[in-house]
CSV table of C-alpha atoms and ligand atoms in Angstrom, one decimal:
chain,number,residue,atom,x,y,z
A,1,MET,CA,-17.5,2.6,6.2
A,2,LYS,CA,-15.6,2.9,9.7
A,3,ASN,CA,-15.2,6.7,11.2
A,4,ASN,CA,-11.1,6.8,10.6
A,5,ILE,CA,-9.9,9.6,8.6
A,6,ILE,CA,-7.2,8.2,6.2
A,7,LEU,CA,-4.6,10.4,4.4
A,8,ILE,CA,-2.8,9.4,1.1
A,9,GLY,CA,-0.5,11.4,-1.0
A,10,PHE,CA,2.8,11.6,-2.8
A,11,MET,CA,5.9,11.6,-0.3
A,12,GLY,CA,6.4,15.2,1.3
A,13,SER,CA,2.7,16.0,0.6
A,14,GLY,CA,2.1,16.5,4.5
A,15,LYS,CA,0.3,13.5,5.5
A,16,SER,CA,2.2,13.2,8.8
A,17,THR,CA,2.1,17.0,9.5
A,18,VAL,CA,-1.3,17.5,8.5
A,19,GLY,CA,-2.6,14.3,10.2
A,20,LEU,CA,-1.1,15.0,13.8
A,21,GLU,CA,-2.8,18.6,13.5
A,22,LEU,CA,-6.2,16.7,12.5
A,23,ALA,CA,-5.9,14.6,15.5
A,24,ARG,CA,-5.2,17.2,17.6
A,25,GLN,CA,-8.1,19.2,16.8
A,26,LEU,CA,-10.3,16.2,16.7
A,27,ASP,CA,-9.0,14.4,19.8
A,28,PHE,CA,-8.4,11.4,17.6
A,29,SER,CA,-5.3,9.1,18.0
A,30,PHE,CA,-2.9,9.2,15.3
A,31,CYS,CA,-0.8,6.8,13.5
A,32,ASP,CA,1.6,6.7,10.6
A,33,THR,CA,1.8,3.3,8.5
A,34,ASP,CA,5.5,3.9,7.8
A,35,ALA,CA,6.3,4.3,11.7
A,36,LEU,CA,3.9,1.0,12.5
A,37,ILE,CA,5.8,-1.0,9.8
A,38,GLU,CA,9.1,0.3,11.1
A,39,GLU,CA,8.2,-0.8,14.7
A,40,LYS,CA,7.3,-4.1,13.7
A,41,GLU,CA,9.9,-5.0,11.5
A,42,GLN,CA,12.5,-3.2,14.3
A,43,THR,CA,14.2,-1.7,11.1
A,44,SER,CA,13.8,1.5,8.7
A,45,ILE,CA,11.9,1.7,5.7
A,46,SER,CA,15.3,2.0,3.9
A,47,ASN,CA,16.4,-1.3,5.2
A,48,ILE,CA,13.3,-3.1,4.5
A,49,PHE,CA,13.6,-1.8,0.6
A,50,ALA,CA,17.4,-2.8,0.6
A,51,ALA,CA,17.2,-6.0,2.5
A,52,LYS,CA,13.9,-7.4,1.5
A,53,GLY,CA,12.8,-5.3,-1.5
A,54,GLU,CA,9.8,-3.2,-2.6
A,55,GLU,CA,7.4,-5.8,-2.9
A,56,TYR,CA,8.0,-7.4,0.5
A,57,PHE,CA,7.2,-3.8,1.9
A,58,ARG,CA,4.1,-3.5,-0.2
A,59,GLU,CA,3.0,-6.9,1.4
A,60,LEU,CA,3.4,-5.5,4.9
A,61,GLU,CA,1.5,-2.4,4.0
A,62,THR,CA,-1.4,-4.6,3.1
A,63,ALA,CA,-1.4,-6.5,5.9
A,64,LEU,CA,-1.1,-3.5,8.3
A,65,LEU,CA,-4.2,-2.0,6.8
A,66,GLN,CA,-6.0,-5.4,7.1
A,67,GLU,CA,-5.2,-5.2,10.9
A,68,LEU,CA,-6.1,-1.6,11.0
A,69,LEU,CA,-9.5,-2.6,9.9
A,70,GLU,CA,-9.8,-4.9,13.0
A,71,GLY,CA,-8.6,-2.2,15.4
A,72,ARG,CA,-10.2,0.5,17.1
A,73,GLU,CA,-12.1,3.9,15.4
A,74,GLN,CA,-11.5,7.4,15.6
A,75,ARG,CA,-8.2,7.5,14.3
A,76,VAL,CA,-6.1,9.9,11.9
A,77,ILE,CA,-4.0,7.3,9.7
A,78,ALA,CA,-1.3,8.8,7.6
A,79,THR,CA,-0.1,6.2,5.0
A,80,GLY,CA,3.0,5.7,2.8
A,81,GLY,CA,2.8,7.3,-0.3
A,82,GLY,CA,2.9,4.1,-2.3
A,83,LEU,CA,0.1,2.0,-0.4
A,84,PRO,CA,-3.1,3.2,-1.9
A,85,LEU,CA,-1.5,2.1,-5.5
A,86,ARG,CA,-2.7,-1.6,-5.1
A,87,GLU,CA,-6.2,-1.8,-6.0
A,88,LYS,CA,-6.6,-4.1,-2.9
A,89,ASN,CA,-5.3,-1.3,-0.6
A,90,ALA,CA,-7.4,1.3,-2.1
A,91,ALA,CA,-10.6,-0.8,-1.3
A,92,LEU,CA,-9.4,-1.1,2.1
A,93,LEU,CA,-8.6,2.3,2.7
A,94,LYS,CA,-12.2,3.3,1.7
A,95,GLU,CA,-13.6,0.8,4.2
A,96,LEU,CA,-11.3,2.2,7.0
A,97,GLY,CA,-13.0,5.7,6.7
A,98,LEU,CA,-12.8,9.0,5.0
A,99,ALA,CA,-9.9,8.7,2.4
A,100,ILE,CA,-8.4,12.2,1.6
A,101,TYR,CA,-5.9,12.8,-1.0
A,102,LEU,CA,-3.6,15.4,-0.1
A,103,LYS,CA,-2.7,16.9,-3.6
A,104,VAL,CA,0.9,18.4,-4.0
A,105,THR,CA,3.1,19.9,-6.7
A,106,LYS,CA,6.5,18.6,-8.1
A,107,ASP,CA,8.0,21.8,-6.8
A,108,THR,CA,6.6,21.6,-3.4
A,109,VAL,CA,7.7,18.1,-3.0
A,110,LEU,CA,11.3,18.9,-4.3
A,111,LYS,CA,11.6,21.8,-1.6
A,112,ARG,CA,10.2,19.8,1.0
A,113,LEU,CA,12.5,16.8,0.5
A,114,GLU,CA,15.7,18.8,-0.1
A,115,GLY,CA,18.3,16.7,1.5
A,116,ASP,CA,16.1,14.0,2.6
A,117,THR,CA,17.7,10.6,2.7
A,118,THR,CA,15.1,8.5,4.3
A,119,ARG,CA,13.0,7.9,0.8
A,120,PRO,CA,14.5,4.8,-1.1
A,121,LEU,CA,12.4,5.9,-4.2
A,122,LEU,CA,13.9,9.1,-4.4
A,123,ALA,CA,17.6,8.2,-3.5
A,124,GLY,CA,20.3,8.9,-5.8
A,125,GLU,CA,20.7,11.2,-8.7
A,126,GLN,CA,17.8,12.9,-11.1
A,127,VAL,CA,15.2,13.2,-8.0
A,128,GLU,CA,13.2,16.0,-10.1
A,129,GLU,CA,12.8,13.5,-13.0
A,130,LYS,CA,11.8,10.6,-10.5
A,131,ILE,CA,9.5,12.7,-8.8
A,132,GLU,CA,7.9,14.1,-12.1
A,133,LYS,CA,7.4,10.3,-13.6
A,134,LEU,CA,6.1,8.9,-10.0
A,135,LEU,CA,3.6,11.8,-9.7
A,136,ALA,CA,2.3,11.6,-13.1
A,137,TYR,CA,1.8,7.6,-12.7
A,138,ARG,CA,0.5,8.1,-9.4
A,139,GLU,CA,-1.9,11.0,-9.5
A,140,PRO,CA,-4.9,9.3,-11.1
A,141,LEU,CA,-4.4,6.6,-8.8
A,142,TYR,CA,-4.7,8.8,-5.7
A,143,GLU,CA,-7.7,10.1,-7.2
A,144,ILE,CA,-9.6,6.8,-7.8
A,145,ALA,CA,-8.4,5.7,-4.2
A,146,ALA,CA,-9.8,8.6,-2.2
A,147,HIS,CA,-13.1,10.1,-1.3
A,148,ILE,CA,-12.2,13.7,-1.7
A,149,PRO,CA,-9.1,15.1,-3.1
A,150,VAL,CA,-7.6,18.3,-1.1
A,151,ARG,CA,-4.9,20.8,-2.6
A,152,THR,CA,-2.3,21.8,-0.2
A,153,ASP,CA,0.1,23.9,-2.1
A,154,GLU,CA,0.2,27.7,-0.7
A,155,LYS,CA,-2.3,26.6,2.4
A,156,SER,CA,-1.4,26.1,6.0
A,157,VAL,CA,-1.7,23.1,7.9
A,158,GLU,CA,-4.5,24.5,9.8
A,159,GLU,CA,-6.5,25.6,6.7
A,160,ILE,CA,-6.0,21.9,5.2
A,161,ALA,CA,-6.8,20.7,8.7
A,162,GLU,CA,-10.1,22.7,8.7
A,163,GLU,CA,-11.0,21.9,5.0
A,164,ILE,CA,-10.7,17.9,6.0
A,165,ILE,CA,-12.8,18.3,9.2
A,166,HIS,CA,-15.3,20.0,7.4
A,167,ASN,CA,-15.7,17.3,5.0
A,168,TYR,CA,-15.3,14.6,8.0
A,169,ALA,CA,-18.3,16.4,9.6
A,170,ILE,CA,-20.6,16.3,6.4
A,171,MET,CA,-19.6,12.7,6.1
A,172,GLU,CA,-20.5,11.6,9.6
A,173,LYS,CA,-24.1,13.8,9.2
A,174,HIS,CA,-24.9,11.9,6.0
A,175,LYS,CA,-24.1,8.6,7.7
A,176,ASN,CA,-26.1,9.1,10.4
A,177,LYS,CA,-29.2,9.9,8.4
B,201,S3P,C1,6.8,5.5,-0.5
B,201,S3P,C2,6.4,6.3,0.5
B,201,S3P,C3,6.9,6.5,1.8
B,201,S3P,C4,7.5,5.0,2.3
B,201,S3P,C5,8.1,4.4,1.2
B,201,S3P,C6,7.8,4.3,-0.1
B,201,S3P,C7,6.2,5.3,-1.9
B,201,S3P,O1,6.3,7.1,2.7
B,201,S3P,O2,6.6,4.4,2.7
B,201,S3P,O3,9.7,5.1,1.1
B,201,S3P,O4,6.3,4.5,-2.5
B,201,S3P,O5,5.8,6.7,-2.1
B,201,S3P,P1,5.9,8.7,2.7
B,201,S3P,O6,5.0,8.9,1.6
B,201,S3P,O7,5.5,8.9,4.2
B,201,S3P,O8,7.2,9.6,2.7
């Protein structure tokens, strides 16, 4: 297993915010799979979904994970909310490093993503129902894909980062035994 920290979880679970804080505290570099894909494709995630479809986007995610596995270590990697759902990706994530699942409730997602227009899967009407359905389907898959689940509701970014760093230190110590 490599020594990166990978953050997985639903849209709005705080992967980027927590990831940046972790990278700052650990002096790791930070990357975000959505941002890397947008950079490579030279367009937004919404445009990729609209022009080429979700399946094409999922292929890009898998290819990117494979690339990250070849790359340097000591990174904090924030992932797109759907990336760990493919079985193959879940396996790749665990090879990349410590995979942390940021758990979030529907109400928090609703609050955080109010007015957001960048998530094609939550676009249009009945957003609450969409979140509910997707969460119910995905939660067990996130649990399987991660080494450790971390609850995030009602915790500060610093508290979440501290909990993850604690787990990371234990993992590193264990690896070196
Ligand atoms: C998606 C989550 C998004 C982005 C895309 C699909 C998903 O990333 O990858 O819109 O399937 O949950 P965030 O989790 O960073 O919002």
